[in-house]
GROMACS .gro file of C-alpha atoms in nm:
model
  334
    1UNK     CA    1   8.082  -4.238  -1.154
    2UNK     CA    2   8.163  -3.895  -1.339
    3UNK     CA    3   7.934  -3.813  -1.661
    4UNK     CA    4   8.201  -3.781  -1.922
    5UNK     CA    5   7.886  -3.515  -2.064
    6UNK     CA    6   7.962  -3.251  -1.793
    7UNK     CA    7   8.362  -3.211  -1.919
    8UNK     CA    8   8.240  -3.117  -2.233
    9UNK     CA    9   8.345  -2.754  -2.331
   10UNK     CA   10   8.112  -2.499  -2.421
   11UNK     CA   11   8.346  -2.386  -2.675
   12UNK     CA   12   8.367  -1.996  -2.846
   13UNK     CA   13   8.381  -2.160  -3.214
   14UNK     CA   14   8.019  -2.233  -3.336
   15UNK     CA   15   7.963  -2.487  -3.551
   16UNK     CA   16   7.966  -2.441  -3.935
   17UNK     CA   17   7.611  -2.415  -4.085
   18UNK     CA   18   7.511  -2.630  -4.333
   19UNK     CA   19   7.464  -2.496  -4.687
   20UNK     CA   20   7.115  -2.427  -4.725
   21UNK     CA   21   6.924  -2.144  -4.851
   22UNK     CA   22   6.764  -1.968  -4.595
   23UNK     CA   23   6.468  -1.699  -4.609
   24UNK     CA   24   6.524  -1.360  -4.520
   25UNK     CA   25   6.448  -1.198  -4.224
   26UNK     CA   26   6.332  -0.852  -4.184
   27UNK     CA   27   6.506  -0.630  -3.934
   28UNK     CA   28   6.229  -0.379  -3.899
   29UNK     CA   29   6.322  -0.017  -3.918
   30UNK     CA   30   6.643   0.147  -3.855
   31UNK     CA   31   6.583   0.487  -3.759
   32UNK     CA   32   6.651   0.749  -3.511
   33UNK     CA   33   6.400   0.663  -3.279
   34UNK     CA   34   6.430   0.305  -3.270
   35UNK     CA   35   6.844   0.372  -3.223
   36UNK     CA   36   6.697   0.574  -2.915
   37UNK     CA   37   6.522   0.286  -2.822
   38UNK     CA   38   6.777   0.037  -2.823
   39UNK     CA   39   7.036   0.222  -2.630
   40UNK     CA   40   6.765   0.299  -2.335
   41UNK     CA   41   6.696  -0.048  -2.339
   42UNK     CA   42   7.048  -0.209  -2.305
   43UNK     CA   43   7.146   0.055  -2.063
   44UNK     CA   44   6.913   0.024  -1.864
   45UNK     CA   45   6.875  -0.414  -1.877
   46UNK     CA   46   7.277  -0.368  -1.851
   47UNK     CA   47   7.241  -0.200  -1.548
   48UNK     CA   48   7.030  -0.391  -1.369
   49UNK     CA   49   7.209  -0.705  -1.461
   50UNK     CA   50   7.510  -0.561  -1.272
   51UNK     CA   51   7.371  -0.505  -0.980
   52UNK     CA   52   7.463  -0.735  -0.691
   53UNK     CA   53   7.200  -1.040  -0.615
   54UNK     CA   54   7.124  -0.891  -0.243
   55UNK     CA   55   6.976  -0.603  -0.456
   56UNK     CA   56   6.862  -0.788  -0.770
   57UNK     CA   57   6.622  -1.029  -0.631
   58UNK     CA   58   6.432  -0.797  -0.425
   59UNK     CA   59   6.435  -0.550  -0.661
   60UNK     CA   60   6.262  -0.817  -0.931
   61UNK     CA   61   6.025  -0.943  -0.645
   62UNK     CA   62   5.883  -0.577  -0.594
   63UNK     CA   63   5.870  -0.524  -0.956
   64UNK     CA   64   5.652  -0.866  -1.032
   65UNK     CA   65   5.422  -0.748  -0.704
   66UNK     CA   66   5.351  -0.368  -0.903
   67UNK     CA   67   5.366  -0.557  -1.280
   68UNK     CA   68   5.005  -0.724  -1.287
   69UNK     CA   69   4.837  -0.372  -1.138
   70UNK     CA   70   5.018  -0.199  -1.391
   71UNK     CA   71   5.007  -0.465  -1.718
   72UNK     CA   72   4.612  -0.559  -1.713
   73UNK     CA   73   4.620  -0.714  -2.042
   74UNK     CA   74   4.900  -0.955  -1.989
   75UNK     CA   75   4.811  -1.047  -1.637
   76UNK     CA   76   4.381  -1.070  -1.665
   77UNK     CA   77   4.504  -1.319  -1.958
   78UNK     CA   78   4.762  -1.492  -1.736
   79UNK     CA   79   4.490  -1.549  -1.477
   80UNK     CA   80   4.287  -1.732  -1.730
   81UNK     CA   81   4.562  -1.969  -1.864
   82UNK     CA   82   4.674  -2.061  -1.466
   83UNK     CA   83   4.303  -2.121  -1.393
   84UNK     CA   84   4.290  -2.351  -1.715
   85UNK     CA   85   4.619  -2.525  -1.644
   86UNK     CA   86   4.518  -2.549  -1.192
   87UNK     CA   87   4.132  -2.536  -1.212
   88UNK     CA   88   4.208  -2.656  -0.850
   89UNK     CA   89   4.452  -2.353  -0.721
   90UNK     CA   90   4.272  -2.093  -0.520
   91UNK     CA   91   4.251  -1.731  -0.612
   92UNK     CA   92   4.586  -1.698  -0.364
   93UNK     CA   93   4.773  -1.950  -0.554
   94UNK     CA   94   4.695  -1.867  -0.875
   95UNK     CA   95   4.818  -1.480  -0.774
   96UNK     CA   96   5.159  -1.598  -0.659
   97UNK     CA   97   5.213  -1.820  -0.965
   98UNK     CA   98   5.132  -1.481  -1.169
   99UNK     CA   99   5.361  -1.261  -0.962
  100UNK     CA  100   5.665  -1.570  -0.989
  101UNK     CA  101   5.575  -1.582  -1.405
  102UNK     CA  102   5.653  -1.188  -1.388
  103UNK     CA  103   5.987  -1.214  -1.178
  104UNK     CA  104   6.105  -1.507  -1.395
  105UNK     CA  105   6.046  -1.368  -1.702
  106UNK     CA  106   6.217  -1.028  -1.546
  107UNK     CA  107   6.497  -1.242  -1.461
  108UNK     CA  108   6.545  -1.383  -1.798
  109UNK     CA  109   6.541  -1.061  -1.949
  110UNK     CA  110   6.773  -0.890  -1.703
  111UNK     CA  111   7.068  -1.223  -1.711
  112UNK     CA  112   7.033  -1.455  -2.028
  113UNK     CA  113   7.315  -1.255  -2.230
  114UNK     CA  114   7.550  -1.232  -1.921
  115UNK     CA  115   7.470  -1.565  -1.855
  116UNK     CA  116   7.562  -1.702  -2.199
  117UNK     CA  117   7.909  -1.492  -2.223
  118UNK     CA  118   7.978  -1.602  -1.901
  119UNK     CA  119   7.987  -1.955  -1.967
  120UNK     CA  120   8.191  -1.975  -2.319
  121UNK     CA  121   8.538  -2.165  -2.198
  122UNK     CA  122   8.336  -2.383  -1.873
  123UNK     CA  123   8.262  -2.699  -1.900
  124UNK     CA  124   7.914  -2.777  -1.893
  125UNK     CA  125   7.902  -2.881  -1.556
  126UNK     CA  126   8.015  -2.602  -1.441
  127UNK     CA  127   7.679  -2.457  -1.486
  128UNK     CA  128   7.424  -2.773  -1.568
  129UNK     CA  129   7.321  -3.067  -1.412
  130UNK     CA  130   7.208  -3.316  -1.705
  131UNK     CA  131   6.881  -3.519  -1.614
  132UNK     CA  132   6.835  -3.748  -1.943
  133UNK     CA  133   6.662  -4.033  -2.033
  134UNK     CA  134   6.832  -4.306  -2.155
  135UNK     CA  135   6.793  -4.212  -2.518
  136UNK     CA  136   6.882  -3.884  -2.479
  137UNK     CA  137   7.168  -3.990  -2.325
  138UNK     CA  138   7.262  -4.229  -2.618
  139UNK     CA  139   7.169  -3.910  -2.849
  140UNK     CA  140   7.429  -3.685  -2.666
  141UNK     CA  141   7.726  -3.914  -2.634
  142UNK     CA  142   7.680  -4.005  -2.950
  143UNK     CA  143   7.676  -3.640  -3.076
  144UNK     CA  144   7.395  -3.715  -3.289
  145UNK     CA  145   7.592  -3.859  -3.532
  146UNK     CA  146   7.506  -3.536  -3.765
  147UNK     CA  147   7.168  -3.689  -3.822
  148UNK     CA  148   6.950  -3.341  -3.719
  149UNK     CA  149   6.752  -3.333  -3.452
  150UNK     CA  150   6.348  -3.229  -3.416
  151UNK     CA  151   6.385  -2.997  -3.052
  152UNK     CA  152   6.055  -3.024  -2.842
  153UNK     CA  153   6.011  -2.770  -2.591
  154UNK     CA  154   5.827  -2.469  -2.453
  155UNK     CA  155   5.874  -2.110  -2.355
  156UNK     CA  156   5.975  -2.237  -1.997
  157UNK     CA  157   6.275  -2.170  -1.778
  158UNK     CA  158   6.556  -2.081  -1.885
  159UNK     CA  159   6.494  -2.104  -2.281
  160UNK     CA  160   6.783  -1.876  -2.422
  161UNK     CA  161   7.053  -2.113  -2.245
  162UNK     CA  162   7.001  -2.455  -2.413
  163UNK     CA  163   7.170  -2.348  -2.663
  164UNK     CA  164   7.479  -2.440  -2.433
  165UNK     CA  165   7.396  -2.787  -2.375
  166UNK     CA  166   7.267  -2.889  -2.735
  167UNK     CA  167   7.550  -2.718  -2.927
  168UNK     CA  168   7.883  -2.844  -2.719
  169UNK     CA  169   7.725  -3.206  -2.710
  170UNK     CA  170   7.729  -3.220  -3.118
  171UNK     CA  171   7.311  -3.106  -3.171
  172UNK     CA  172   7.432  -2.788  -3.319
  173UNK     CA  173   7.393  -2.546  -3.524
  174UNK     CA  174   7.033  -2.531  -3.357
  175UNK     CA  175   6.808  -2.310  -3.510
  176UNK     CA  176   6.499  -2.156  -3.378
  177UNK     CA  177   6.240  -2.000  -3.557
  178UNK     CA  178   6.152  -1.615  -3.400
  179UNK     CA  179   5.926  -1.323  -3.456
  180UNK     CA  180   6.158  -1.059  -3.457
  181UNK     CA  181   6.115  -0.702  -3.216
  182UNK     CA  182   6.008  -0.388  -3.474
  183UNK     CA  183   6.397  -0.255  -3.397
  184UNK     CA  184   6.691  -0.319  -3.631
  185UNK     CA  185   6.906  -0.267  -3.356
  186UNK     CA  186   6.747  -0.499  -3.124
  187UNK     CA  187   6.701  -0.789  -3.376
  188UNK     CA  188   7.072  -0.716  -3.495
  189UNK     CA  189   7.157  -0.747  -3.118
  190UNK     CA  190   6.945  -1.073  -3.061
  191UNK     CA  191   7.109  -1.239  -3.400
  192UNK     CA  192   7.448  -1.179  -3.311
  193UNK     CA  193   7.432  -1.240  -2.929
  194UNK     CA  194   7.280  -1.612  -3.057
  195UNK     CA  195   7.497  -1.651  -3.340
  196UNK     CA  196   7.825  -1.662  -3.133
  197UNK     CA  197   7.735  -2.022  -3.002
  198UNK     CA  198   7.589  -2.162  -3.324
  199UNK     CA  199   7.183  -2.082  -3.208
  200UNK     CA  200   7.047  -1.933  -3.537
  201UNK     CA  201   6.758  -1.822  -3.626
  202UNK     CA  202   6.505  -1.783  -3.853
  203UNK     CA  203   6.180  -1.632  -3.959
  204UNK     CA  204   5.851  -1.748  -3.873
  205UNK     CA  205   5.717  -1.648  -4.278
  206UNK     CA  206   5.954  -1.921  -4.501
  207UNK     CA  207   6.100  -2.140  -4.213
  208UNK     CA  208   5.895  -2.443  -4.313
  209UNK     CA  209   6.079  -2.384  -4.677
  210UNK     CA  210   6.419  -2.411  -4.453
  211UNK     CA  211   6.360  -2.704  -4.187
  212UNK     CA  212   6.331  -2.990  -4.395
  213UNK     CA  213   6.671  -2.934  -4.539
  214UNK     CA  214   6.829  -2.803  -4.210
  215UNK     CA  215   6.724  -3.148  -4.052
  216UNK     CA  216   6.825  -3.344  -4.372
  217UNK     CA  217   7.187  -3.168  -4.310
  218UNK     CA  218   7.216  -3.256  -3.954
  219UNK     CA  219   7.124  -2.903  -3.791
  220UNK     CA  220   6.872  -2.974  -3.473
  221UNK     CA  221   6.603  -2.743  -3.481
  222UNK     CA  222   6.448  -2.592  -3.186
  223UNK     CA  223   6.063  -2.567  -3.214
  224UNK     CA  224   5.869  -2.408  -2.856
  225UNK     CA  225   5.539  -2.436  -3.025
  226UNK     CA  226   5.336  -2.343  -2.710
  227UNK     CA  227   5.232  -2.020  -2.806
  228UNK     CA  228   4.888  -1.999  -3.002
  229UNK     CA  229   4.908  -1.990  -3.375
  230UNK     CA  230   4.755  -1.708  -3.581
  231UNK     CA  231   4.806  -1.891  -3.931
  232UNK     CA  232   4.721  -2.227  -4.060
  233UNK     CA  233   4.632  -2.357  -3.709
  234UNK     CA  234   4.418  -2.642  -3.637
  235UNK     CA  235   4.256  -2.704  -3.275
  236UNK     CA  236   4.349  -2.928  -3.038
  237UNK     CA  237   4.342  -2.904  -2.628
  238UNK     CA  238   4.581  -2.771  -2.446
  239UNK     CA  239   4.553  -2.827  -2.089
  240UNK     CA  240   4.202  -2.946  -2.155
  241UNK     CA  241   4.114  -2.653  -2.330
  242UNK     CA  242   4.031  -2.608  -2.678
  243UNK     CA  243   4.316  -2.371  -2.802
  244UNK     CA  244   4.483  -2.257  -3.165
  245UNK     CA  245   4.818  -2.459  -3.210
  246UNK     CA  246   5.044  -2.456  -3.464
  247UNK     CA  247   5.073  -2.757  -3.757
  248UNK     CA  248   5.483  -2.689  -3.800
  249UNK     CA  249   5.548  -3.015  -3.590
  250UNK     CA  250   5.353  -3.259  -3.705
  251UNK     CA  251   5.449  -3.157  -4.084
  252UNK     CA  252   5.806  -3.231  -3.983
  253UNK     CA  253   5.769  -3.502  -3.817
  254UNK     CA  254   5.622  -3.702  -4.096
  255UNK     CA  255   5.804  -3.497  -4.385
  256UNK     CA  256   6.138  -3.553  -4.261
  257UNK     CA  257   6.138  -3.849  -3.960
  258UNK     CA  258   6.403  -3.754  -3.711
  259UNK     CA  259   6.452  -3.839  -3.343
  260UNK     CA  260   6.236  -3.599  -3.119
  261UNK     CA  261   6.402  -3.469  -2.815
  262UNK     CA  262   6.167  -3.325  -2.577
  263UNK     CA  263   6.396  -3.095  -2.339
  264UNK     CA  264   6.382  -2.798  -2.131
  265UNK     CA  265   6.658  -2.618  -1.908
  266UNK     CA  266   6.534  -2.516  -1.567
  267UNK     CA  267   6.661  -2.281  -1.279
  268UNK     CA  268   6.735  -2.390  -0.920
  269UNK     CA  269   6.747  -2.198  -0.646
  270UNK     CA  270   7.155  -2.118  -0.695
  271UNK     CA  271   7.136  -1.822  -0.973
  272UNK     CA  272   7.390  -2.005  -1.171
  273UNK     CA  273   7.281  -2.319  -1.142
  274UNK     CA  274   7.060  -2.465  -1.408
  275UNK     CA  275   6.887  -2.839  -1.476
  276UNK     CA  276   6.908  -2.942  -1.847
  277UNK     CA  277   6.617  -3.206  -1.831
  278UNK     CA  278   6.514  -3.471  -2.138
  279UNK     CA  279   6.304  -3.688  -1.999
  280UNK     CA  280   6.185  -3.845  -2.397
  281UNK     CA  281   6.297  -3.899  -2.706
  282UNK     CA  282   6.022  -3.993  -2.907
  283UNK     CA  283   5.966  -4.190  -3.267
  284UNK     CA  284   5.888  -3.970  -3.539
  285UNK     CA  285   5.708  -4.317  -3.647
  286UNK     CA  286   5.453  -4.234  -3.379
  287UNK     CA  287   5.290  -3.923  -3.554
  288UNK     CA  288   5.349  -4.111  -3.944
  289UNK     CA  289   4.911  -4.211  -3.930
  290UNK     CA  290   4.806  -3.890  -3.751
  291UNK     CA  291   4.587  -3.654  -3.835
  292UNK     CA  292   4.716  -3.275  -3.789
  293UNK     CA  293   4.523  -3.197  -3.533
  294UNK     CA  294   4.578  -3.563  -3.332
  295UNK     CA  295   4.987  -3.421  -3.403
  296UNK     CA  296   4.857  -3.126  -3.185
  297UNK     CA  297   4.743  -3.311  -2.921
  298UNK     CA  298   5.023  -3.550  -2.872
  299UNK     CA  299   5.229  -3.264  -2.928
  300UNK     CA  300   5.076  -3.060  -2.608
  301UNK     CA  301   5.079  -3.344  -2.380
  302UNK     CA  302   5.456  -3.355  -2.374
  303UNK     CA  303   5.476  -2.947  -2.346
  304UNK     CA  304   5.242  -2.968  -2.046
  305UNK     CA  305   5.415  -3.240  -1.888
  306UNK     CA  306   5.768  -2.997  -1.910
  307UNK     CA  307   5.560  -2.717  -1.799
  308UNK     CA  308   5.419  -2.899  -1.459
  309UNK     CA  309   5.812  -2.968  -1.367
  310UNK     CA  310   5.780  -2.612  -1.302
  311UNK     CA  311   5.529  -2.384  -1.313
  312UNK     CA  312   5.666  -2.089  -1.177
  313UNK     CA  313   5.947  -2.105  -1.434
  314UNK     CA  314   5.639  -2.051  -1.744
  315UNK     CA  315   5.514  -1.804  -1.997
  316UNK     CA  316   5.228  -1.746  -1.815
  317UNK     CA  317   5.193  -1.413  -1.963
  318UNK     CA  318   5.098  -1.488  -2.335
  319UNK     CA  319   4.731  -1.515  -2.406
  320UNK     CA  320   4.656  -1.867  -2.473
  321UNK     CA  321   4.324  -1.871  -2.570
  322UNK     CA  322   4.244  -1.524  -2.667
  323UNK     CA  323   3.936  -1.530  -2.836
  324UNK     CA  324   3.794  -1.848  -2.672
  325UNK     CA  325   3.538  -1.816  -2.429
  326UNK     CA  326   3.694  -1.822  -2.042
  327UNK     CA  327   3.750  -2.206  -1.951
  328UNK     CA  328   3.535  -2.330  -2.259
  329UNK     CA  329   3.558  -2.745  -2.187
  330UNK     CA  330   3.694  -2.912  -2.443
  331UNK     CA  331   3.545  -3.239  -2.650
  332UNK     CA  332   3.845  -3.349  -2.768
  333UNK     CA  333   4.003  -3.349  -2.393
  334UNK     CA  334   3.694  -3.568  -2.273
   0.00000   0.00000   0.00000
């Protein structure tokens, strides 16, 4: 039996945003050097991304081999999060998970825009394979009935492309909140290379003015709140581990109850292939008597259990638990 879902067009037209007042983002600077910047950058991304696969992959595979020897920071702090996450991987395991966290993030970089030009006019199944639990399912073919939607998901796979699943199936306009690069050209770039399909975005200093009244108008927002938080944090274990995670989610959830779609968009082994997984929908009701930091937890359970579909497809590279002591067991975990 077909899955009317896959016909579904991933159309040029993005969807009209609802009126609300949004806060403003900085661009960063505009000047000569940062113009310089910009131009190296897409040249040289550009060309890459044009070269043929039989050159690509290798190329990205001998490039994630040299990146940890020559990017200490990112990988000793990689190597800390894997051993947290697979305290039963050896030292050979947790290497090759590093060096496939490089390459995918490499790839990211190198295809998402081509990817996401490429795939305006298909239908979605030209590209995804939908793996969604029954509520999700009822979510989607029911377009959301312009309720909003409270996006649960992580800096995993193939982030920059669910855009094209959420958006064509009614979820849309999605917006995500960012940290924008120090390059007005860049962040111009990002903004507009996002904005053609209806994925907005907005800053991380006066977005939690904004998402209550996005959701109230029926925009889905797309929180990835596995990164650690730097501002009005409160602990809870991640992967076991005591770590700094942000409050944003449980706020929402019990300021403004909306259904929670926990989602992520993987790759496959076919480059243009991708699998647009939602295996929960959860109740906002569930987080109405928790404390912040119980939010947290809940919260992290969910984002590890999309990260384990694929490990080599994660973030690796962003220091967890900098400033925690290596491995530090955690209380709360127990």
């Amino acid at each position: 039996m077909s899955d009317p879902l896959l016909d579904v067009r991933i159309a040029d037209a993005p969807p009209e945003p609802p009126a609300v007042e949004l806060p403003p983002l900085d661009e960063g600077p505009a000047g000569v050097r940062q113009l310089v910047e910009y131009l190296a950058l897409r040249g040289l991304t550009g060309g890459l991304a044009a070269l043929p696969a039989s050159l690509l992959r290798p190329l990205e595979a001998l490039l994630a081999r040299a990146l940890p020897t020559l990017d200490p920071r990112h990988a000793h702090g990689a190597r800390d999060f894997l051993r947290t996450a697979f305290p039963e991987a050896d030292p050979g395991e947790v290497e090759e998970l590093l060096r496939a966290a490089y390459r995918h993030l490499i790839d990211v970089t190198l295809r998402a825009d081509r990817l996401r030009a490429r795939m305006v006019g298909h239908r979605i199944g030209d590209f995804f394979d939908l793996e969604l639990c029954d509520e999700a399912r009822e979510l989607f073919e029911a377009r959301g009935h312009g309720q909003g939607v409270l996006g649960l998901s992580a800096h995993l796979g193939w982030w920059e492309l669910t855009g094209h699943v959420l958006i064509p199936c009614g979820l849309g306009p999605a917006y995500a909140i960012i940290k924008p690069p120090k390059n007005a050209f860049l962040t111009r770039y990002m903004l507009r290379s996002r904005a053609r399909m209806g994925a907005l975005c907005l800053p991380r200093h006066g977005a939690m003015r904004a998402l209550p009244a996005l959701l109230r108008a029926g925009a889905t927002t797309q929180l990835l709140v596995d990164q650690r938080s730097v501002r009005g944090w409160v602990e809870a274990p991640f992967f076991g581990r005591p770590a700094n995670c942000d409050r944003t989610f449980g706020v929402l959830a019990r300021r403004v109850p909306k259904p929670i779609l926990v989602y992520a968009c993987l790759g496959t082994e076919d480059p243009e292939r991708f699998r647009f997984v939602a295996p929960r929908v959860l109740d906002p009701a569930e987080f109405a008597d928790l404390q912040p930091e119980e939010c947290a937890a809940r919260v992290n359970q969910h984002i590890e259990s999309l990260i384990r579909m694929a490990p080599d497809q994660y973030f690796w590279l962003h220091d967890r638990f900098r400033g925690r002591d290596p491995l530090e067991p955690s209380s709360a975990a127990s």
